[in-house]
Amino acid sequence: MSSTIDQIIDEHSRYLVRIAYLYVKNWSTAEDIVQEVFVTYFQKSDQFRNEASLKTYLTKMTANRAKDYLRSWKHKKDVLFDTIFASTRGAEEVVLEQERLASLEKNLFQLPLKYREPLLLFYYDEQSIAEIANYLQLNENTVKTRLRRAKQQLKEFFEEEDGEVESH
Amino acid sequence: MSDFKRKLDQMMGDTSKQERRIKQRVHERLQKPARKFSWQVLFVSAAIPLVALFLILTIDPTNYLSSDKGPGIPYDPLDDLAQISALQKKQQLSAVDYEEFATLPHFEEVDGLYYVDKETFSLQGSSEAMHTVIERKVNLFDEVVYEAGDIVRTMTNTTSHLPTYMDVYYKVIAVPGDRVVLKNGKLEINGKPLPSDIMDRYEKQGITIVGGTTSY
C-alpha cells in the first residue's frame, strides 16, 4: 500500500504543485492544496472512477481546491496584507529571481483568474480548447477569446508561438 | 513541450523540496491512528441531554422572578408582563364576580370601586383594640419610619384610589422597597405568602383566582 502511495505521489506531485502554484501564487498554499488532494484521493480512492486518467482527475481536484482557496476569506486577507507590504517584499523578490522570469511571474499573476486559468490549462496542462470549455462550463469561442487576451497581456513571452491558440 | 510551458517551468524553478514535504505530510496524515474509544466522552455525551432534561423539568422559572427577591434587586416589570400576556392568551385572567364579593363580610364600595375590607385586628391576649400608631412623615420619600407588622393610621389626604377613612387603622404588610405580588389571589411579600382569611374561604369553596399584579 505504502509503495503504491509513494509511486502515485512521485509521479504526480511535481506537476500538481506547479498547477496549484499557477493558481494561488504561493508555494506554501500550493503544498497544502496538493497534500489535501492526495489525502482525499487515498482515503476515497474507491470512489475514483476510471473514466479519466488519474492525472486528469488529480489535476481537476487540484484546480478546484485552488479556486476554492482563491474565493476564501483567508486568501483575500493575504492579498490585503501583500498589498500593504508590497514595496518591501517586491524588492526582495526581484533581487532573488532572475529578472526576466520575475517579470513573467509578475505579469502572469496580474492576469485575472478568468484569463489566467484558460492560459495555464492550455499551455501548462496542455488541454484542448474543447476540454477547457467543458471544464470551465464555457463556450469554446469564449475560451479562445480569453486565451487571446491573456496572450496579448503576455505577448513579450509569446514571440515564437504566434498562432498556436488557433492551431492547437 | 511549448516554449511558454518551458518558461513557466523555469519561472517556478526547482520544486523538489515542496514535493518531499508533500510526500512526508501525506504519509503523516494517512498514518494517524484511529481515535481511541473513550468511555469518558461517551458518558459525558450521554449525560448532557439527561442533565438538561432534568433541569428543564425541575426548574420553575417563576422562582426566579425579580419580584420575589426583595429590596436591593431591581424590579423587572417584564417578568409580570410576560406572565400576564401568557394568561391573556389562554383566557385565564379572572373576571370579578361582584355579586360574590357583595356576599362577603366587610364589603365596601368607595368611589365606584369594590373592595373586600381588611381584617379586624387586636393585640394578642386582649379583646380591646390596642394599636400602635406611627404617623407618616411629611415627605413621602423620607426614610420609612414604620415596618411590616406595625399598625398605622392614615393622616395624609391621599388621592389614591384606595379607600381613605379618618381614624382608621391599617396593619403594615410591606414598606417601600418590598416586593408585593398578588398572584392567583395569593399575596406574597418578598416572595413569602401572607396569610389571608379570604383566600382560605376561597380554597374551602374550591374557587381559584387567576392573574395578579406586582408593585413595590
Tab-separated table of C-alpha atoms in Angstrom:
chain	number	residue	atom	x	y	z
A	1	MET	CA	0.000	0.000	0.000
A	2	SER	CA	2.756	2.403	1.049
A	3	SER	CA	4.720	1.739	-2.121
A	4	THR	CA	1.605	2.434	-4.227
A	5	ILE	CA	1.112	5.723	-2.421
A	6	ASP	CA	4.754	6.668	-2.939
A	7	GLN	CA	4.531	5.766	-6.576
A	8	ILE	CA	1.450	7.935	-7.185
A	9	ILE	CA	2.890	10.867	-5.219
A	10	ASP	CA	6.250	10.654	-7.019
A	11	GLU	CA	4.516	10.529	-10.348
A	12	HIS	CA	2.119	13.463	-9.874
A	13	SER	CA	3.244	15.770	-7.053
A	14	ARG	CA	5.718	17.786	-9.158
A	15	TYR	CA	3.115	18.565	-11.763
A	16	LEU	CA	0.246	19.196	-9.322
A	17	VAL	CA	2.160	21.538	-7.031
A	18	ARG	CA	3.087	23.625	-10.064
A	19	ILE	CA	-0.504	23.739	-11.277
A	20	ALA	CA	-1.602	24.775	-7.786
A	21	TYR	CA	1.079	27.462	-7.649
A	22	LEU	CA	-0.007	28.872	-11.014
A	23	TYR	CA	-3.439	29.368	-9.461
A	24	VAL	CA	-2.589	30.634	-5.983
A	25	LYS	CA	0.870	32.254	-6.374
A	26	ASN	CA	2.050	30.895	-3.042
A	27	TRP	CA	4.210	27.787	-2.617
A	28	SER	CA	3.119	27.041	0.905
A	29	THR	CA	-0.556	27.188	-0.047
A	30	ALA	CA	0.145	25.135	-3.169
A	31	GLU	CA	1.756	22.443	-0.995
A	32	ASP	CA	-1.244	22.416	1.352
A	33	ILE	CA	-3.647	22.092	-1.560
A	34	VAL	CA	-1.775	19.192	-3.183
A	35	GLN	CA	-1.386	17.469	0.166
A	36	GLU	CA	-5.158	17.673	0.714
A	37	VAL	CA	-5.786	16.375	-2.798
A	38	PHE	CA	-3.583	13.306	-2.211
A	39	VAL	CA	-5.014	12.594	1.249
A	40	THR	CA	-8.575	12.847	-0.081
A	41	TYR	CA	-7.719	10.656	-3.018
A	42	PHE	CA	-6.060	7.928	-0.917
A	43	GLN	CA	-8.886	7.955	1.630
A	44	LYS	CA	-11.592	7.751	-1.026
A	45	SER	CA	-9.781	6.136	-3.913
A	46	ASP	CA	-12.543	3.500	-4.080
A	47	GLN	CA	-14.840	6.268	-5.342
A	48	PHE	CA	-12.481	7.139	-8.171
A	49	ARG	CA	-13.968	6.025	-11.454
A	50	ASN	CA	-11.583	5.243	-14.256
A	51	GLU	CA	-13.439	7.447	-16.696
A	52	ALA	CA	-10.476	9.766	-16.992
A	53	SER	CA	-6.794	9.273	-16.361
A	54	LEU	CA	-5.576	9.668	-12.802
A	55	LYS	CA	-3.550	12.689	-13.849
A	56	THR	CA	-6.639	14.430	-15.247
A	57	TYR	CA	-8.634	13.556	-12.128
A	58	LEU	CA	-5.965	14.827	-9.722
A	59	THR	CA	-5.413	17.959	-11.806
A	60	LYS	CA	-9.113	18.809	-11.671
A	61	MET	CA	-9.205	18.233	-7.915
A	62	THR	CA	-6.169	20.482	-7.515
A	63	ALA	CA	-7.655	23.206	-9.719
A	64	ASN	CA	-10.973	23.064	-7.853
A	65	ARG	CA	-9.298	23.309	-4.459
A	66	ALA	CA	-7.066	26.146	-5.664
A	67	LYS	CA	-10.121	28.061	-6.828
A	68	ASP	CA	-11.861	27.387	-3.512
A	69	TYR	CA	-8.843	28.903	-1.796
A	70	LEU	CA	-8.877	31.958	-4.075
A	71	ARG	CA	-12.518	32.529	-3.103
A	72	SER	CA	-11.776	32.143	0.611
A	73	TRP	CA	-11.530	34.872	3.195
A	74	LYS	CA	-8.014	33.669	4.077
A	75	HIS	CA	-6.801	34.439	0.565
A	76	LYS	CA	-8.466	37.860	0.491
A	77	LYS	CA	-6.800	38.668	3.821
A	78	ASP	CA	-3.399	37.600	2.425
A	79	VAL	CA	-3.895	39.772	-0.667
A	80	LEU	CA	-4.645	42.760	1.548
A	81	PHE	CA	-1.548	42.010	3.620
A	82	ASP	CA	0.593	41.667	0.465
A	83	THR	CA	-0.755	44.958	-0.860
A	84	ILE	CA	0.190	46.783	2.321
A	85	PHE	CA	3.720	45.338	2.378
A	86	ALA	CA	4.184	45.139	-1.378
A	87	SER	CA	7.061	47.591	-1.531
A	88	THR	CA	9.407	45.683	0.804
A	89	ARG	CA	8.534	42.161	-0.375
A	90	GLY	CA	8.574	43.024	-4.056
A	91	ALA	CA	12.055	44.495	-3.815
A	92	GLU	CA	13.427	41.336	-2.178
A	93	GLU	CA	11.811	39.031	-4.705
A	94	VAL	CA	13.129	40.941	-7.680
A	95	VAL	CA	16.638	40.671	-6.289
A	96	LEU	CA	16.288	36.926	-5.748
A	97	GLU	CA	14.647	35.966	-9.049
A	98	GLN	CA	16.142	36.204	-12.466
A	99	GLU	CA	14.872	39.421	-13.910
A	100	ARG	CA	13.036	38.081	-16.903
A	101	LEU	CA	11.345	35.210	-15.075
A	102	ALA	CA	10.388	37.596	-12.313
A	103	SER	CA	8.798	39.764	-14.938
A	104	LEU	CA	6.879	36.776	-16.360
A	105	GLU	CA	5.693	35.860	-12.884
A	106	LYS	CA	4.625	39.407	-12.175
A	107	ASN	CA	2.710	39.723	-15.442
A	108	LEU	CA	1.191	36.270	-15.143
A	109	PHE	CA	-0.264	36.868	-11.704
A	110	GLN	CA	-1.529	40.283	-12.684
A	111	LEU	CA	-3.887	38.496	-15.048
A	112	PRO	CA	-7.339	37.970	-13.567
A	113	LEU	CA	-8.125	34.293	-12.921
A	114	LYS	CA	-10.648	34.194	-15.752
A	115	TYR	CA	-7.765	34.813	-18.201
A	116	ARG	CA	-5.013	33.052	-16.251
A	117	GLU	CA	-6.946	29.802	-15.840
A	118	PRO	CA	-7.528	29.076	-19.561
A	119	LEU	CA	-3.929	30.090	-20.220
A	120	LEU	CA	-2.390	27.681	-17.747
A	121	LEU	CA	-4.802	24.873	-18.647
A	122	PHE	CA	-3.975	25.352	-22.343
A	123	TYR	CA	-0.244	25.914	-22.175
A	124	TYR	CA	0.754	24.177	-18.967
A	125	ASP	CA	-1.812	21.391	-18.582
A	126	GLU	CA	-1.937	21.102	-22.376
A	127	GLN	CA	-5.691	20.654	-22.530
A	128	SER	CA	-7.563	21.308	-25.749
A	129	ILE	CA	-9.915	24.263	-26.177
A	130	ALA	CA	-12.861	21.837	-26.070
A	131	GLU	CA	-11.644	20.253	-22.805
A	132	ILE	CA	-11.125	23.646	-21.200
A	133	ALA	CA	-14.557	24.822	-22.374
A	134	ASN	CA	-16.114	21.682	-20.913
A	135	TYR	CA	-14.298	22.003	-17.578
A	136	LEU	CA	-14.984	25.731	-17.164
A	137	GLN	CA	-18.561	25.387	-18.483
A	138	LEU	CA	-17.854	28.000	-21.141
A	139	ASN	CA	-18.380	28.357	-24.848
A	140	GLU	CA	-15.304	27.365	-26.896
A	141	ASN	CA	-15.240	30.815	-28.508
A	142	THR	CA	-15.208	32.405	-25.055
A	143	VAL	CA	-12.225	30.252	-24.108
A	144	LYS	CA	-10.415	31.278	-27.305
A	145	THR	CA	-11.160	34.966	-26.654
A	146	ARG	CA	-9.870	34.735	-23.116
A	147	LEU	CA	-6.748	32.918	-24.272
A	148	ARG	CA	-6.112	35.570	-26.917
A	149	ARG	CA	-6.482	38.386	-24.380
A	150	ALA	CA	-4.233	36.591	-21.931
A	151	LYS	CA	-1.633	36.180	-24.647
A	152	GLN	CA	-1.866	39.871	-25.516
A	153	GLN	CA	-1.064	40.729	-21.926
A	154	LEU	CA	1.968	38.419	-22.034
A	155	LYS	CA	2.912	38.977	-25.684
A	156	GLU	CA	6.581	39.576	-24.930
A	157	PHE	CA	6.802	35.956	-23.705
A	158	PHE	CA	4.999	34.526	-26.758
A	159	GLU	CA	7.181	35.841	-29.550
A	160	GLU	CA	7.894	32.418	-31.009
A	161	GLU	CA	4.407	30.961	-30.599
A	162	ASP	CA	2.121	33.095	-32.761
A	163	GLY	CA	-0.998	31.356	-33.998
A	164	GLU	CA	-0.740	28.462	-31.565
A	165	VAL	CA	-4.154	29.071	-29.982
A	166	GLU	CA	-5.946	28.569	-33.258
A	167	SER	CA	-3.902	25.560	-34.360
A	168	HIS	CA	-3.860	23.618	-31.031
B	1	MET	CA	6.593	20.979	-24.631
B	2	SER	CA	5.801	24.512	-25.767
B	3	ASP	CA	8.239	27.322	-25.223
B	4	PHE	CA	5.808	29.100	-22.937
B	5	LYS	CA	5.417	25.994	-20.805
B	6	ARG	CA	9.201	25.744	-20.553
B	7	LYS	CA	9.303	29.381	-19.459
B	8	LEU	CA	6.684	28.715	-16.820
B	9	ASP	CA	8.709	25.745	-15.562
B	10	GLN	CA	11.828	27.893	-15.421
B	11	MET	CA	9.890	30.601	-13.625
B	12	MET	CA	8.776	28.111	-10.964
B	13	GLY	CA	12.265	26.609	-10.659
B	14	ASP	CA	13.104	23.509	-8.669
B	15	THR	CA	10.155	22.190	-6.668
B	16	SER	CA	11.756	19.057	-5.209
B	17	LYS	CA	11.603	20.478	-1.671
B	18	GLN	CA	7.882	21.080	-1.986
B	19	GLU	CA	7.396	17.582	-3.397
B	20	ARG	CA	9.293	15.995	-0.481
B	21	ARG	CA	7.262	17.933	2.056
B	22	ILE	CA	4.007	16.932	0.392
B	23	LYS	CA	5.023	13.260	0.413
B	24	GLN	CA	6.029	13.409	4.046
B	25	ARG	CA	2.859	15.168	5.163
B	26	VAL	CA	0.565	12.865	3.174
B	27	HIS	CA	2.176	9.879	4.898
B	28	GLU	CA	1.787	11.534	8.309
B	29	ARG	CA	-1.866	12.263	7.646
B	30	LEU	CA	-2.637	8.780	6.393
B	31	GLN	CA	-0.818	7.050	9.257
B	32	LYS	CA	-2.608	8.902	12.050
B	33	PRO	CA	-4.084	6.237	14.338
B	34	ALA	CA	-7.809	5.996	14.632
B	35	ARG	CA	-9.156	7.825	17.640
B	36	LYS	CA	-9.195	5.783	20.799
B	37	PHE	CA	-12.574	4.895	22.184
B	38	SER	CA	-13.204	6.937	25.292
B	39	TRP	CA	-15.680	5.893	27.970
B	40	GLN	CA	-15.465	9.383	29.446
B	41	VAL	CA	-16.599	11.026	26.219
B	42	LEU	CA	-19.434	8.512	25.863
B	43	PHE	CA	-20.534	9.057	29.449
B	44	VAL	CA	-20.448	12.863	29.232
B	45	SER	CA	-22.225	12.840	25.853
B	46	ALA	CA	-24.995	10.678	27.261
B	47	ALA	CA	-25.225	12.666	30.491
B	48	ILE	CA	-25.579	16.129	28.929
B	49	PRO	CA	-29.097	15.643	27.475
B	50	LEU	CA	-30.213	13.853	30.658
B	51	VAL	CA	-29.000	16.714	32.856
B	52	ALA	CA	-30.625	19.239	30.522
B	53	LEU	CA	-33.910	17.329	30.655
B	54	PHE	CA	-33.714	17.121	34.452
B	55	LEU	CA	-33.114	20.876	34.737
B	56	ILE	CA	-35.969	21.683	32.349
B	57	LEU	CA	-38.371	19.505	34.326
B	58	THR	CA	-37.322	20.646	37.794
B	59	ILE	CA	-36.562	24.343	37.468
B	60	ASP	CA	-39.605	26.518	37.982
B	61	PRO	CA	-38.851	29.827	36.231
B	62	THR	CA	-41.350	31.639	38.454
B	63	ASN	CA	-38.961	31.113	41.380
B	64	TYR	CA	-36.505	33.408	39.688
B	65	LEU	CA	-38.762	36.407	39.212
B	66	SER	CA	-37.185	39.658	40.286
B	67	SER	CA	-40.358	40.418	42.216
B	68	ASP	CA	-39.510	37.689	44.740
B	69	LYS	CA	-36.036	38.953	45.544
B	70	GLY	CA	-36.845	41.768	47.969
B	71	PRO	CA	-35.177	45.150	48.490
B	72	GLY	CA	-31.973	45.829	46.589
B	73	ILE	CA	-32.854	43.805	43.499
B	74	PRO	CA	-34.219	45.904	40.626
B	75	TYR	CA	-37.786	45.048	39.814
B	76	ASP	CA	-38.280	43.898	36.264
B	77	PRO	CA	-41.867	44.515	35.106
B	78	LEU	CA	-41.216	42.336	32.051
B	79	ASP	CA	-41.449	39.291	34.342
B	80	ASP	CA	-45.063	40.139	35.052
B	81	LEU	CA	-45.950	41.361	31.583
B	82	ALA	CA	-44.788	38.085	30.079
B	83	GLN	CA	-46.884	36.095	32.528
B	84	ILE	CA	-49.918	38.330	32.120
B	85	SER	CA	-49.790	38.123	28.323
B	86	ALA	CA	-49.454	34.332	28.555
B	87	LEU	CA	-52.523	34.187	30.790
B	88	GLN	CA	-54.430	36.538	28.471
B	89	LYS	CA	-53.742	34.241	25.545
B	90	LYS	CA	-55.105	31.308	27.481
B	91	GLN	CA	-58.083	33.444	28.660
B	92	GLN	CA	-57.233	32.617	32.252
B	93	LEU	CA	-57.406	36.097	33.750
B	94	SER	CA	-60.055	36.451	36.408
B	95	ALA	CA	-63.401	38.087	35.847
B	96	VAL	CA	-64.698	39.775	39.002
B	97	ASP	CA	-67.975	38.396	40.227
B	98	TYR	CA	-69.319	41.416	42.122
B	99	GLU	CA	-72.322	39.530	43.480
B	100	GLU	CA	-69.955	37.041	45.094
B	101	PHE	CA	-67.973	39.961	46.554
B	102	ALA	CA	-71.129	41.572	47.924
B	103	THR	CA	-71.947	38.485	49.946
B	104	LEU	CA	-68.575	38.573	51.715
B	105	PRO	CA	-68.206	40.263	55.135
B	106	HIS	CA	-66.738	43.780	55.264
B	107	PHE	CA	-67.691	44.550	51.690
B	108	GLU	CA	-67.145	48.198	50.829
B	109	GLU	CA	-67.933	50.303	47.798
B	110	VAL	CA	-65.940	53.530	47.542
B	111	ASP	CA	-65.975	55.918	44.586
B	112	GLY	CA	-67.430	53.215	42.343
B	113	LEU	CA	-64.674	50.726	43.244
B	114	TYR	CA	-65.337	47.495	45.090
B	115	TYR	CA	-63.228	46.366	47.997
B	116	VAL	CA	-63.245	43.473	50.402
B	117	ASP	CA	-62.200	45.267	53.550
B	118	LYS	CA	-59.168	44.472	55.675
B	119	GLU	CA	-59.334	42.065	58.549
B	120	THR	CA	-60.128	43.217	62.015
B	121	PHE	CA	-57.210	43.107	64.387
B	122	SER	CA	-56.381	43.211	68.031
B	123	LEU	CA	-53.329	42.582	70.123
B	124	GLN	CA	-52.734	39.085	71.358
B	125	GLY	CA	-54.243	38.348	74.765
B	126	SER	CA	-56.542	41.358	74.694
B	127	SER	CA	-60.008	41.867	73.315
B	128	GLU	CA	-59.546	45.639	73.100
B	129	ALA	CA	-58.224	47.441	70.082
B	130	MET	CA	-54.817	48.401	71.237
B	131	HIS	CA	-52.988	49.845	68.326
B	132	THR	CA	-49.512	51.061	67.582
B	133	VAL	CA	-49.847	54.221	65.626
B	134	ILE	CA	-46.950	55.723	63.802
B	135	GLU	CA	-47.624	58.791	61.722
B	136	ARG	CA	-46.327	59.027	58.223
B	137	LYS	CA	-43.712	61.712	57.749
B	138	VAL	CA	-44.471	64.872	55.799
B	139	ASN	CA	-42.153	63.993	52.949
B	140	LEU	CA	-43.300	60.879	51.212
B	141	PHE	CA	-39.772	59.929	50.238
B	142	ASP	CA	-38.172	60.262	53.644
B	143	GLU	CA	-36.802	57.181	55.264
B	144	VAL	CA	-39.507	54.735	56.184
B	145	VAL	CA	-40.302	55.072	59.873
B	146	TYR	CA	-42.562	52.072	60.228
B	147	GLU	CA	-42.090	48.490	59.369
B	148	ALA	CA	-44.118	45.476	58.457
B	149	GLY	CA	-46.324	44.374	61.324
B	150	ASP	CA	-46.846	47.914	62.699
B	151	ILE	CA	-50.344	49.292	62.987
B	152	VAL	CA	-50.639	52.753	61.402
B	153	ARG	CA	-53.320	55.378	60.979
B	154	THR	CA	-53.598	57.348	57.756
B	155	MET	CA	-53.016	61.039	58.259
B	156	THR	CA	-52.481	62.246	54.719
B	157	ASN	CA	-55.277	63.140	52.384
B	158	THR	CA	-54.264	60.875	49.550
B	159	THR	CA	-55.572	60.937	46.029
B	160	SER	CA	-55.015	57.213	45.800
B	161	HIS	CA	-57.866	55.072	44.608
B	162	LEU	CA	-57.580	53.198	47.892
B	163	PRO	CA	-60.350	53.978	50.349
B	164	THR	CA	-59.393	56.589	52.953
B	165	TYR	CA	-61.054	56.662	56.328
B	166	MET	CA	-60.365	59.162	59.053
B	167	ASP	CA	-59.149	57.495	62.209
B	168	VAL	CA	-58.973	54.098	60.588
B	169	TYR	CA	-56.080	51.822	61.385
B	170	TYR	CA	-54.076	49.755	58.965
B	171	LYS	CA	-51.643	46.948	59.531
B	172	VAL	CA	-48.443	47.427	57.575
B	173	ILE	CA	-47.688	44.410	55.448
B	174	ALA	CA	-44.943	45.949	53.330
B	175	VAL	CA	-42.895	49.091	53.167
B	176	PRO	CA	-41.455	50.946	50.161
B	177	GLY	CA	-38.782	48.741	48.660
B	178	ASP	CA	-40.605	45.493	49.389
B	179	ARG	CA	-41.950	43.463	46.507
B	180	VAL	CA	-45.664	42.860	46.732
B	181	VAL	CA	-47.013	40.242	44.394
B	182	LEU	CA	-50.681	39.380	44.068
B	183	LYS	CA	-50.714	36.224	42.050
B	184	ASN	CA	-53.634	33.892	41.617
B	185	GLY	CA	-55.265	35.623	44.549
B	186	LYS	CA	-52.334	34.933	46.863
B	187	LEU	CA	-50.455	37.890	48.248
B	188	GLU	CA	-46.710	37.497	48.580
B	189	ILE	CA	-44.352	39.935	50.228
B	190	ASN	CA	-40.766	39.487	49.088
B	191	GLY	CA	-41.649	36.001	47.956
B	192	LYS	CA	-43.296	34.950	51.263
B	193	PRO	CA	-47.053	34.287	51.258
B	194	LEU	CA	-49.245	36.410	53.508
B	195	PRO	CA	-51.979	34.502	55.405
B	196	SER	CA	-55.438	35.531	54.247
B	197	ASP	CA	-58.861	34.590	55.626
B	198	ILE	CA	-60.460	35.370	52.291
B	199	MET	CA	-58.160	33.064	50.402
B	200	ASP	CA	-58.810	30.369	52.996
B	201	ARG	CA	-62.537	30.813	52.346
B	202	TYR	CA	-61.979	30.577	48.610
B	203	GLU	CA	-59.927	27.452	48.970
B	204	LYS	CA	-62.664	25.829	51.011
B	205	GLN	CA	-65.199	26.785	48.332
B	206	GLY	CA	-62.958	25.496	45.554
B	207	ILE	CA	-62.699	28.954	43.981
B	208	THR	CA	-59.436	29.770	42.234
B	209	ILE	CA	-58.332	33.237	41.217
B	210	VAL	CA	-56.102	33.554	38.225
B	211	GLY	CA	-53.902	36.528	37.403
B	212	GLY	CA	-52.489	39.257	39.579
B	213	THR	CA	-50.182	42.198	39.695
B	214	THR	CA	-46.914	43.286	41.149
B	215	SER	CA	-45.984	46.515	42.867
B	216	TYR	CA	-43.318	47.831	45.139
